[in-house]
Tab-separated table of C-alpha atoms and ligand atoms in Angstrom:
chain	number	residue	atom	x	y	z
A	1	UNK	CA	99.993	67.430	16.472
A	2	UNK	CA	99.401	70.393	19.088
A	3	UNK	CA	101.550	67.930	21.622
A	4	UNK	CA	104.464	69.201	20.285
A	5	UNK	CA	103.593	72.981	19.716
A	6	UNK	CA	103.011	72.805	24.070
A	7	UNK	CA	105.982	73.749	26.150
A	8	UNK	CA	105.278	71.718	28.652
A	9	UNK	CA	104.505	67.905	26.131
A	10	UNK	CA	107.669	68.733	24.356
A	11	UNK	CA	109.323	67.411	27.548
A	12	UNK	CA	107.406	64.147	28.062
A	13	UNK	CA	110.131	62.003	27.913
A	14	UNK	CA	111.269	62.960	31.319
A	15	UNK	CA	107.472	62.470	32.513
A	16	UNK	CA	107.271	59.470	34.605
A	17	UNK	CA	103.935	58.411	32.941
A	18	UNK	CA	102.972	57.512	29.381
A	19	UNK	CA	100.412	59.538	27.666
A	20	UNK	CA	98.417	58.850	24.423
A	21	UNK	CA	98.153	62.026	22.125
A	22	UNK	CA	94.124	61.648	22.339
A	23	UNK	CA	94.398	61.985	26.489
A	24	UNK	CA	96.350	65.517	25.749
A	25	UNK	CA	94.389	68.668	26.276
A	26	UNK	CA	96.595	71.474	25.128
A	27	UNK	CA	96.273	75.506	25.148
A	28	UNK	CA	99.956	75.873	23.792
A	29	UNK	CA	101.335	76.324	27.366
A	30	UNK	CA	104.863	77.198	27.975
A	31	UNK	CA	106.717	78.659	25.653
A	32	UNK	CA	106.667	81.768	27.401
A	33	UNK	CA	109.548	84.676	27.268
A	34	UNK	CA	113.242	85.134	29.085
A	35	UNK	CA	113.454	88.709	29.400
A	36	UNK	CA	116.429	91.423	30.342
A	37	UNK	CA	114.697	93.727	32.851
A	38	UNK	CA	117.385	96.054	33.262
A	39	UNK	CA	115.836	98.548	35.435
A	40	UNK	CA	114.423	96.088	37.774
A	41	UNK	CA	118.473	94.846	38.023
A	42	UNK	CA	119.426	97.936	39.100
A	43	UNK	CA	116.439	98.294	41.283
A	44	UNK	CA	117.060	95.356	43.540
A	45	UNK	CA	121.004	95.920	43.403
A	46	UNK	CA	121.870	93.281	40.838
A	47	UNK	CA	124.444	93.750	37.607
A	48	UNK	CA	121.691	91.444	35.510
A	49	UNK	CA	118.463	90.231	35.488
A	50	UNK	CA	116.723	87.749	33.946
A	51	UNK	CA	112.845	86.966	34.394
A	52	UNK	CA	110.767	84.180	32.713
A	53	UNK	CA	107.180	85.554	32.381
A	54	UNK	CA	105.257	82.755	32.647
A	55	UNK	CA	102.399	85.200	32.756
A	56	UNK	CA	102.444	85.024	29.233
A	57	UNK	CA	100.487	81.865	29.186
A	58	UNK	CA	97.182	80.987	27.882
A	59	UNK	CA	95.283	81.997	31.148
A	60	UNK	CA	97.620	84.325	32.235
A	61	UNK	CA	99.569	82.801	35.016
A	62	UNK	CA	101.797	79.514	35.197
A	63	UNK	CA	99.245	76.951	36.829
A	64	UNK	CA	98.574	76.014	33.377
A	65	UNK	CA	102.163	73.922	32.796
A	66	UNK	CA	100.596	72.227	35.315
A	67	UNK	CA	97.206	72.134	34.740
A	68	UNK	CA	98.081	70.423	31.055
A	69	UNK	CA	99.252	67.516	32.863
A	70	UNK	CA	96.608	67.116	35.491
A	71	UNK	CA	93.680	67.108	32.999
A	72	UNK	CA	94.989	64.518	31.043
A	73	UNK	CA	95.664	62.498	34.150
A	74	UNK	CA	91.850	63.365	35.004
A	75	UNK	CA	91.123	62.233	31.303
A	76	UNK	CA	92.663	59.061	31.801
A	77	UNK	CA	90.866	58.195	34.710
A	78	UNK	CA	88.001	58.948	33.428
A	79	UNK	CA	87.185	61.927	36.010
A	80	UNK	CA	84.029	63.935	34.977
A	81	UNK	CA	84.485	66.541	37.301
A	82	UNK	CA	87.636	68.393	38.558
A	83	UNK	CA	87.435	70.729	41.436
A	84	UNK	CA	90.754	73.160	43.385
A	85	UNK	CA	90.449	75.552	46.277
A	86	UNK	CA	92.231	79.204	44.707
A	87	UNK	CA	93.042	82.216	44.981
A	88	UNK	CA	92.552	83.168	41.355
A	89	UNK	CA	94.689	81.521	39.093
A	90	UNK	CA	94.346	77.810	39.875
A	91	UNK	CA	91.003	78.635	39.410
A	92	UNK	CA	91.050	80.391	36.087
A	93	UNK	CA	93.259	77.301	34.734
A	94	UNK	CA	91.315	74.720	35.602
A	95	UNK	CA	88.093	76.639	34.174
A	96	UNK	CA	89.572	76.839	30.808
A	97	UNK	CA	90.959	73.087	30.563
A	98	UNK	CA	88.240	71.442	31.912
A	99	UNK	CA	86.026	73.448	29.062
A	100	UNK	CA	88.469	72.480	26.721
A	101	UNK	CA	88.216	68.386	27.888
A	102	UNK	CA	84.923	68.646	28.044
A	103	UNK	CA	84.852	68.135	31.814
A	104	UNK	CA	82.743	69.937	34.334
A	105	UNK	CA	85.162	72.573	36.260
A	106	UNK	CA	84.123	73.273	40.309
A	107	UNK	CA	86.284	76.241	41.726
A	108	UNK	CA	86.232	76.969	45.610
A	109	UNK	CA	87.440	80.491	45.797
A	110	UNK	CA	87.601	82.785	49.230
A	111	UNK	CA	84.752	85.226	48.861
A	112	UNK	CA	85.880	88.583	48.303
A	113	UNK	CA	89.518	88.084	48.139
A	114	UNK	CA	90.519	87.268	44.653
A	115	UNK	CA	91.198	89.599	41.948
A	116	UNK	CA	88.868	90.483	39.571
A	117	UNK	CA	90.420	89.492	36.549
A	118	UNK	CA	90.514	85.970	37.646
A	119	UNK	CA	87.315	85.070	38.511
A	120	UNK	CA	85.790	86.785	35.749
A	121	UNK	CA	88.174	84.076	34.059
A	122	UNK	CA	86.757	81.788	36.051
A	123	UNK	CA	82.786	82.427	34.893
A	124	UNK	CA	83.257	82.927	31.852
A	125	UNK	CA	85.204	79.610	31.110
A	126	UNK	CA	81.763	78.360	32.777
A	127	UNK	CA	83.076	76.660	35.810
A	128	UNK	CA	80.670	76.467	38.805
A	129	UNK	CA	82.882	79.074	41.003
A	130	UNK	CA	82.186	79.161	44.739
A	131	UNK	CA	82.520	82.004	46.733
A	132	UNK	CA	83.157	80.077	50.097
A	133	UNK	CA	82.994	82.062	53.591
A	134	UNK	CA	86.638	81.862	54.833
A	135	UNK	CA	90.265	81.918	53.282
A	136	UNK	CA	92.146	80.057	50.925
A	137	UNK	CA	93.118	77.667	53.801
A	138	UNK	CA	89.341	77.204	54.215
A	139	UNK	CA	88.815	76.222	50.927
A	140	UNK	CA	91.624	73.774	50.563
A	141	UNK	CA	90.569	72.154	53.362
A	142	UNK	CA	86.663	71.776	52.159
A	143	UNK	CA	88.027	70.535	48.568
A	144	UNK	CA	89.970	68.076	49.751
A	145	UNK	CA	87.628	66.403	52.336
A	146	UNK	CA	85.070	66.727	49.081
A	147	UNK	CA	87.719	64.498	47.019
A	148	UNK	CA	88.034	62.069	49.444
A	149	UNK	CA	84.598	61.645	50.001
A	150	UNK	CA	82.551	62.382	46.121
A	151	UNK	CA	84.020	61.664	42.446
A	152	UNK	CA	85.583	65.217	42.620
A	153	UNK	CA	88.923	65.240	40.768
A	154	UNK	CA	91.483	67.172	42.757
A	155	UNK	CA	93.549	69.555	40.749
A	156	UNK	CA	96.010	71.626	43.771
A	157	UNK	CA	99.040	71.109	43.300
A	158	UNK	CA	98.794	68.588	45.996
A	159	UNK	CA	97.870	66.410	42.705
A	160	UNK	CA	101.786	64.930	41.984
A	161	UNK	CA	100.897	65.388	38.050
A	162	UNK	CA	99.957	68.644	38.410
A	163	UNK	CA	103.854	69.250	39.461
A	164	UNK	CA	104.522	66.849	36.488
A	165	UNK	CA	104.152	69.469	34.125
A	166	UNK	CA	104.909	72.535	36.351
A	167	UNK	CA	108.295	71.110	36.212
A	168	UNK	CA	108.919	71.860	32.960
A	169	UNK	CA	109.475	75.147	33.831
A	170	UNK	CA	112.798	74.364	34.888
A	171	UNK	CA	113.832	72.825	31.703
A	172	UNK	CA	112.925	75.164	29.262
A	173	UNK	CA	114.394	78.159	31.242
A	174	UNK	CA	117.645	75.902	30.886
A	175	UNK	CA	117.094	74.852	27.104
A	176	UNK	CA	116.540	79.023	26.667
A	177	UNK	CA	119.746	79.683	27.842
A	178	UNK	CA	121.349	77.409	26.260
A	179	UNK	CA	121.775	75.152	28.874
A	180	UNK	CA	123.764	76.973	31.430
A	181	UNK	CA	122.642	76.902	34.926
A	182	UNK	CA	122.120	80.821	37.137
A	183	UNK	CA	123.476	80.618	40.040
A	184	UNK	CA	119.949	81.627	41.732
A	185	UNK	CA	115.857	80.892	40.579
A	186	UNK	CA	113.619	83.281	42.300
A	187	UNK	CA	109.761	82.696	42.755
A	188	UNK	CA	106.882	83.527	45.460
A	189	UNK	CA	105.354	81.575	47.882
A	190	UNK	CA	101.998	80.450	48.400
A	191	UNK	CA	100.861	77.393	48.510
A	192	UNK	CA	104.628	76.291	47.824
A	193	UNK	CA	103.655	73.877	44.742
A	194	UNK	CA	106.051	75.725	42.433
A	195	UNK	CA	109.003	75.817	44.307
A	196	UNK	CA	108.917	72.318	44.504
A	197	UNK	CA	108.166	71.636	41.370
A	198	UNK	CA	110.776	73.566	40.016
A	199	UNK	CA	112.611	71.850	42.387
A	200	UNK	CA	111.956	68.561	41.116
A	201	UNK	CA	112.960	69.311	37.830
A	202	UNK	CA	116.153	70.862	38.597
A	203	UNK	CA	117.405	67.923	40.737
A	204	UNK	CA	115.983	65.751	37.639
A	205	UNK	CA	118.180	66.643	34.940
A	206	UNK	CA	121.348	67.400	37.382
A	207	UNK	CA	120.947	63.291	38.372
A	208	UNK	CA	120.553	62.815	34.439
A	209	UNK	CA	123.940	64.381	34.038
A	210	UNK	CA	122.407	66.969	32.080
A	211	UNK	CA	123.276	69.961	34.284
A	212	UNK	CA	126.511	70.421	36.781
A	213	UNK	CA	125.030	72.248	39.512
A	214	UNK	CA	121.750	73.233	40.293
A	215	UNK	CA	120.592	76.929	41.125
A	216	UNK	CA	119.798	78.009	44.050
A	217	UNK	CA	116.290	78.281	44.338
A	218	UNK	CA	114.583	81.292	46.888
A	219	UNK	CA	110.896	81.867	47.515
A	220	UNK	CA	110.130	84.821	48.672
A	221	UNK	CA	107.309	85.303	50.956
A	222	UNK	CA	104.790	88.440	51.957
A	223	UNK	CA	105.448	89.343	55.613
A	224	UNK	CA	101.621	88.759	56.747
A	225	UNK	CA	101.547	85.615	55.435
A	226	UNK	CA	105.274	84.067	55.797
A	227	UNK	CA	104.570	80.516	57.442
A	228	UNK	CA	107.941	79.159	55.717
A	229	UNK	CA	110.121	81.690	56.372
A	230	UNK	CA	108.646	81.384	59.900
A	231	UNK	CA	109.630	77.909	60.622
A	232	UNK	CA	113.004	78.776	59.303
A	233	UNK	CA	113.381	81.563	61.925
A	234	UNK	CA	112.349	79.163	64.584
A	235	UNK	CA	115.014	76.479	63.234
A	236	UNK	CA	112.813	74.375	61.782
A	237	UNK	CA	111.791	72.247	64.370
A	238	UNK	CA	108.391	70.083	64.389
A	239	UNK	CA	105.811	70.782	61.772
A	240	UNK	CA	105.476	74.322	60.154
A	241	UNK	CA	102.909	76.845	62.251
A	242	UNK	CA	100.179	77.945	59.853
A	243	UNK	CA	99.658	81.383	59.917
A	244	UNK	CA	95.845	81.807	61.439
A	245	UNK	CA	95.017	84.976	59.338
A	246	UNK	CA	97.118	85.175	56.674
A	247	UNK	CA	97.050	88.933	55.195
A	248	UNK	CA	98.537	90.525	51.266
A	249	UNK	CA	97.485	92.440	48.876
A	250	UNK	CA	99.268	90.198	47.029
A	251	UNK	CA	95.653	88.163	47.166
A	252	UNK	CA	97.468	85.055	45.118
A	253	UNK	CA	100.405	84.098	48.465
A	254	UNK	CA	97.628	85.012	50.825
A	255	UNK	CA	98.359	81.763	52.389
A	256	UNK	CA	98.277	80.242	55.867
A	257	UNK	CA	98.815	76.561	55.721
A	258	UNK	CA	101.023	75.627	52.571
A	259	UNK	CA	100.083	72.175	51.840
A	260	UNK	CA	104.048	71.234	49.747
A	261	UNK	CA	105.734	73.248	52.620
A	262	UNK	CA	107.438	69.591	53.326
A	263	UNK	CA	108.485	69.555	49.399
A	264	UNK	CA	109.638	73.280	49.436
A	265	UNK	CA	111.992	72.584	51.935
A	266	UNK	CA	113.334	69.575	50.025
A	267	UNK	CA	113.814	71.809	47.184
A	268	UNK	CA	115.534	74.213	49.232
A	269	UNK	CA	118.003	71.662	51.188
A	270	UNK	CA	118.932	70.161	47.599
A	271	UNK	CA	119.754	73.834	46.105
A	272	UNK	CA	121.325	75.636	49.076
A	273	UNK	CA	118.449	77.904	48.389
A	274	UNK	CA	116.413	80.250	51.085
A	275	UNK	CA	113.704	82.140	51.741
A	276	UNK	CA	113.297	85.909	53.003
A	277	UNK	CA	110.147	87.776	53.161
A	278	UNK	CA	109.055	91.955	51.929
A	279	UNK	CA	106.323	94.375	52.789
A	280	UNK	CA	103.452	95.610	51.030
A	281	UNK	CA	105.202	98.284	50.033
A	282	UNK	CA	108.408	97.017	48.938
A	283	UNK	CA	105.926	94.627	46.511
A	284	UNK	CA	104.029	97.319	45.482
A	285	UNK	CA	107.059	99.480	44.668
A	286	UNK	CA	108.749	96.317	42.860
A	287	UNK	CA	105.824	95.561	40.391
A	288	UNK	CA	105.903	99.358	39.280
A	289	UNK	CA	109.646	99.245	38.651
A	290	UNK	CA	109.096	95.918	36.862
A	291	UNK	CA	106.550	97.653	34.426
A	292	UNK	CA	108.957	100.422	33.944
A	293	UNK	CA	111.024	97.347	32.319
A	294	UNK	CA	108.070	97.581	29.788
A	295	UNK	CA	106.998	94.011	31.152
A	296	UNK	CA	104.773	94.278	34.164
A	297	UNK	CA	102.961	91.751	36.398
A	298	UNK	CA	100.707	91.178	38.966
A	299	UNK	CA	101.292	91.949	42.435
A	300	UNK	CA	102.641	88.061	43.655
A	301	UNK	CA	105.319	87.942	40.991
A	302	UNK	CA	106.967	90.962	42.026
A	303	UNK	CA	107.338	89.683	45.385
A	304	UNK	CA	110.658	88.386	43.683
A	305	UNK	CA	112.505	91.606	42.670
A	306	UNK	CA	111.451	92.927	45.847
A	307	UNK	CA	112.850	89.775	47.731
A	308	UNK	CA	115.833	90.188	45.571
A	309	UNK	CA	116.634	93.761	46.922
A	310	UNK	CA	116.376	92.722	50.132
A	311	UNK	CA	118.938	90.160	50.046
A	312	UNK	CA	121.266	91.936	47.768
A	313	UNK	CA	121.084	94.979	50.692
A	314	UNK	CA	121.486	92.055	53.540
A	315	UNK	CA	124.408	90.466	51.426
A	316	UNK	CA	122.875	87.362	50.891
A	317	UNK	CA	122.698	87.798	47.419
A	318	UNK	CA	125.994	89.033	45.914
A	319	UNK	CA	125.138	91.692	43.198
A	320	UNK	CA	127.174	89.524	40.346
A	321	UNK	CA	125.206	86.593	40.780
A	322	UNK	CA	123.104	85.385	37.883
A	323	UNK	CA	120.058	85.871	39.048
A	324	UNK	CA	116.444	84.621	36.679
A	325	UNK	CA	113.348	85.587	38.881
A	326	UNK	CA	110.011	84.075	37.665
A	327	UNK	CA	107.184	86.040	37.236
A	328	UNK	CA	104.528	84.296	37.478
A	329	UNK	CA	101.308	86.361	36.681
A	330	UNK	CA	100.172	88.814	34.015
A	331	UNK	CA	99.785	92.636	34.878
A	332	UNK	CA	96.312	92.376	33.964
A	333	UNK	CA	94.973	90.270	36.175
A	334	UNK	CA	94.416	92.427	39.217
A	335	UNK	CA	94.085	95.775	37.690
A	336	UNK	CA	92.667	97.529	40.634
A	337	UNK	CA	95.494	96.993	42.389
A	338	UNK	CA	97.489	98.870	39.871
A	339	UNK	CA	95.452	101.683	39.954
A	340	UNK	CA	94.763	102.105	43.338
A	341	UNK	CA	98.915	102.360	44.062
A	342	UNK	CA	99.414	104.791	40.768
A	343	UNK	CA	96.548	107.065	42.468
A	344	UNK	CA	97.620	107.011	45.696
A	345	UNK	CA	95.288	105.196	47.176
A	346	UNK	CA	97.663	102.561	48.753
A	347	UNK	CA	100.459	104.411	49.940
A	348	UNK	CA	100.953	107.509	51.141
A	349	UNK	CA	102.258	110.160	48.587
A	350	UNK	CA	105.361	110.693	49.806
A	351	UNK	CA	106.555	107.133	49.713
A	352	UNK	CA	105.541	106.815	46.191
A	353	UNK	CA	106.676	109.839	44.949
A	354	UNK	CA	110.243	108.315	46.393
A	355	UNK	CA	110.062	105.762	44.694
A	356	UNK	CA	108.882	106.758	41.366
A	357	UNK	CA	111.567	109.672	41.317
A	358	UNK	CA	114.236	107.049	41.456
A	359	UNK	CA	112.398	105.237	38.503
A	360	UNK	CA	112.045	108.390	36.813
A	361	UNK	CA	116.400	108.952	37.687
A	362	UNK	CA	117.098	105.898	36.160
A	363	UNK	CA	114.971	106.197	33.683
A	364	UNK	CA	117.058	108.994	32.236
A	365	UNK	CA	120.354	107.486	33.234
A	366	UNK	CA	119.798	104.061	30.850
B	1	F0G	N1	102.227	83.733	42.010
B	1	F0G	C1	100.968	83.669	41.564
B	1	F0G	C2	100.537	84.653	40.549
B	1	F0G	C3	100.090	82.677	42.054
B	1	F0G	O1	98.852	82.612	41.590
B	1	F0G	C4	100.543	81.783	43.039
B	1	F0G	C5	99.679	80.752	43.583
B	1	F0G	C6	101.871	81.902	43.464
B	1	F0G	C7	102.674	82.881	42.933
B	1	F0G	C8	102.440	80.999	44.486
B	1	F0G	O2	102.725	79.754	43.949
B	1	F0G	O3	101.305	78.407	45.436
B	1	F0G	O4	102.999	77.349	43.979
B	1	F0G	O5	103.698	78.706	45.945
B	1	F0G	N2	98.455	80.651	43.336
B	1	F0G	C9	97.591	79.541	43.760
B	1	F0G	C10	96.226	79.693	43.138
B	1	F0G	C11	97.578	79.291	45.204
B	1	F0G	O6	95.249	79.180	43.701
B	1	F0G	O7	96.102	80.287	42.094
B	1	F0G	P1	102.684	78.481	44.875
């Protein structure tokens, strides 16, 4: 059966629901590649570097671990129509598995600010895609009032089942290396469903007995739109401050008002972990090194070896650490983005040609 050829079904014992193989509606998610990036290592200040490209997945980015689980939970209650606020990738997801079930797919994306790879996805997997006036905030917040009020199915990660299967990230990094635990697990923030589900599924097989120790996870934000790290800075008193206007190039973490900030910062108290934030550049300059690698990815996911560098240069990273940063989006899903830095036409010339001597340097050196 396809159930067992998924990445993410393979683990359904340690799903807290039953599921019938006819509910399932698979792509083959998962499954996706642990990688050496060498240069990106050396980049950031780190002996080794591991990353898990879960951009390798059917649609291109990891929402669909999650989005495996949420349809058939949609499936089993008989939903007809699933609907998510996004900024690209949620969207492009739920398009394809709601074609796949045979369900009707409504995506509220902000207008103008997603990349162009995604909600091409998005059309073409026929889902009725919104262009909404307004951010990503915007949109989550006229999605959800629309679930509470029509038969909508509501697939953010705000949906516990989407995080179900998102978890399962965690365990097959682990069963890929056989089992031992890095010391640190490095992701972006956005919306802060991953870090929690990841998260989730570390804690989950350390209180199995299955793991010693848990890694310490760190999301790393982009400075104009930081709410987390934020609330950290300001000791983390009351409720977190969204950010009003939330601004990235890195269009997927341009996000104000994280709706699992509460279950990000469980993940972080259980792990030790933190959270640190990087410019546009230092993104930028990370996702080029990371395609020197020969592995690339879109703008978001590189927010992690960028992140890293910081905190190796601040000390809070020590450069022997184990380190496995997850990238979470394929290089091709925001091409213009790519182009526009390799021509110049987001930094100035000087500060790229910087940076890509010192890929070129080590380039020769390895
Ligand atoms: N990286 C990529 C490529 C993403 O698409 C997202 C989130 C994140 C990182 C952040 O993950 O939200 O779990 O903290 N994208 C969502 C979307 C918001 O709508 O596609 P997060």
């Amino acid at each position: 059966h396809p159930y067992d050829q998924s990445g993410v079904w393979r683990f359904r014992e340690l799903f807290p629901f039953a599921t019938s193989p006819s509910q399932v509606v698979t792509l083959g998610e998962g499954n996706t590649p642990l990688w050496d990036a060498p240069r990106s290592a050396h980049y950031a200040g780190l002996k080794r570097l591991t990353v898990k490209h879960q951009g390798l997945n059917p649609t291109g980015s990891f929402k669909d671990n999650g989005m495996t689980t949420g349809i058939a939970q949609a499936r089993r209650l008989g939903a007809r129509a699933v609907a998510c606020a996004s900024t690209g990738n949620t969207s492009a997801s739920l398009a394809a598995y709601a074609a796949r079930a045979g369900m009707h797919g409504i995506v509220f994306i902000p207008g103008g600010r997603i990349a162009y790879g995604k909600l091409a996805q998005s059309l073409d997997y026929g889902a009725v895609t919104l262009q909404i006036e307004g951010n990503f905030d915007d949109a989550m917040r006229l999605v959800r009032d629309l679930a509470r009020t029509t038969p909508l199915y509501l697939l953010n990660s705000v949906n516990p089942f989407r995080l179900e299967g998102q978890k399962t990230i965690a365990f097959e990094l682990l069963q890929q290396r056989r089992w031992q635990v890095p010391d640190r697990v490095v992701v972006p923030g956005g919306n802060l469903g991953n870090v929690s589900a990841l998260g989730k599924g570390f804690k989950e097989l350390h209180d199995l007995g299955l793991i010693p120790r848990l890694p310490k996870l760190t999301v790393v934000q982009a400075e104009g739109a930081a709410p987390l790290v934020r609330w950290y800075a300001a000791h983390r008193v009351g409720n977190l401050l969204p950010v009003n206007r939330p601004k990235t190039l890195a269009t997927a973490i341009q996000i104000g008002n994280p709706v699992s900030w509460l279950k990000a910062v469980r993940a972080l108290d259980w792990t030790d972990g933190i959270c640190t934030t990087v410019s546009e550049q230092e993104i930028a300059d990370a996702k080029a090194i990371i395609g020197r690698d020969g592995i690339g990815c879109e703008p978001a996911s590189a927010a992690t070896v960028a992140g890293l560098r910081r905190l190796v240069s601040e000390g809070l990273v020590h450069p022997e650490e184990d380190v496995v940063a997850i990238l979470t989006g394929s290089a091709l899903k925001d091409p213009d983005f790519t182009v526009q830095y390799h021509t110049g036409q987001l930094f100035t010339d000087a500060e790229r040609e910087t940076h890509l001597a010192y890929a070129e340097g080590h380039l020769m050196s390895t």
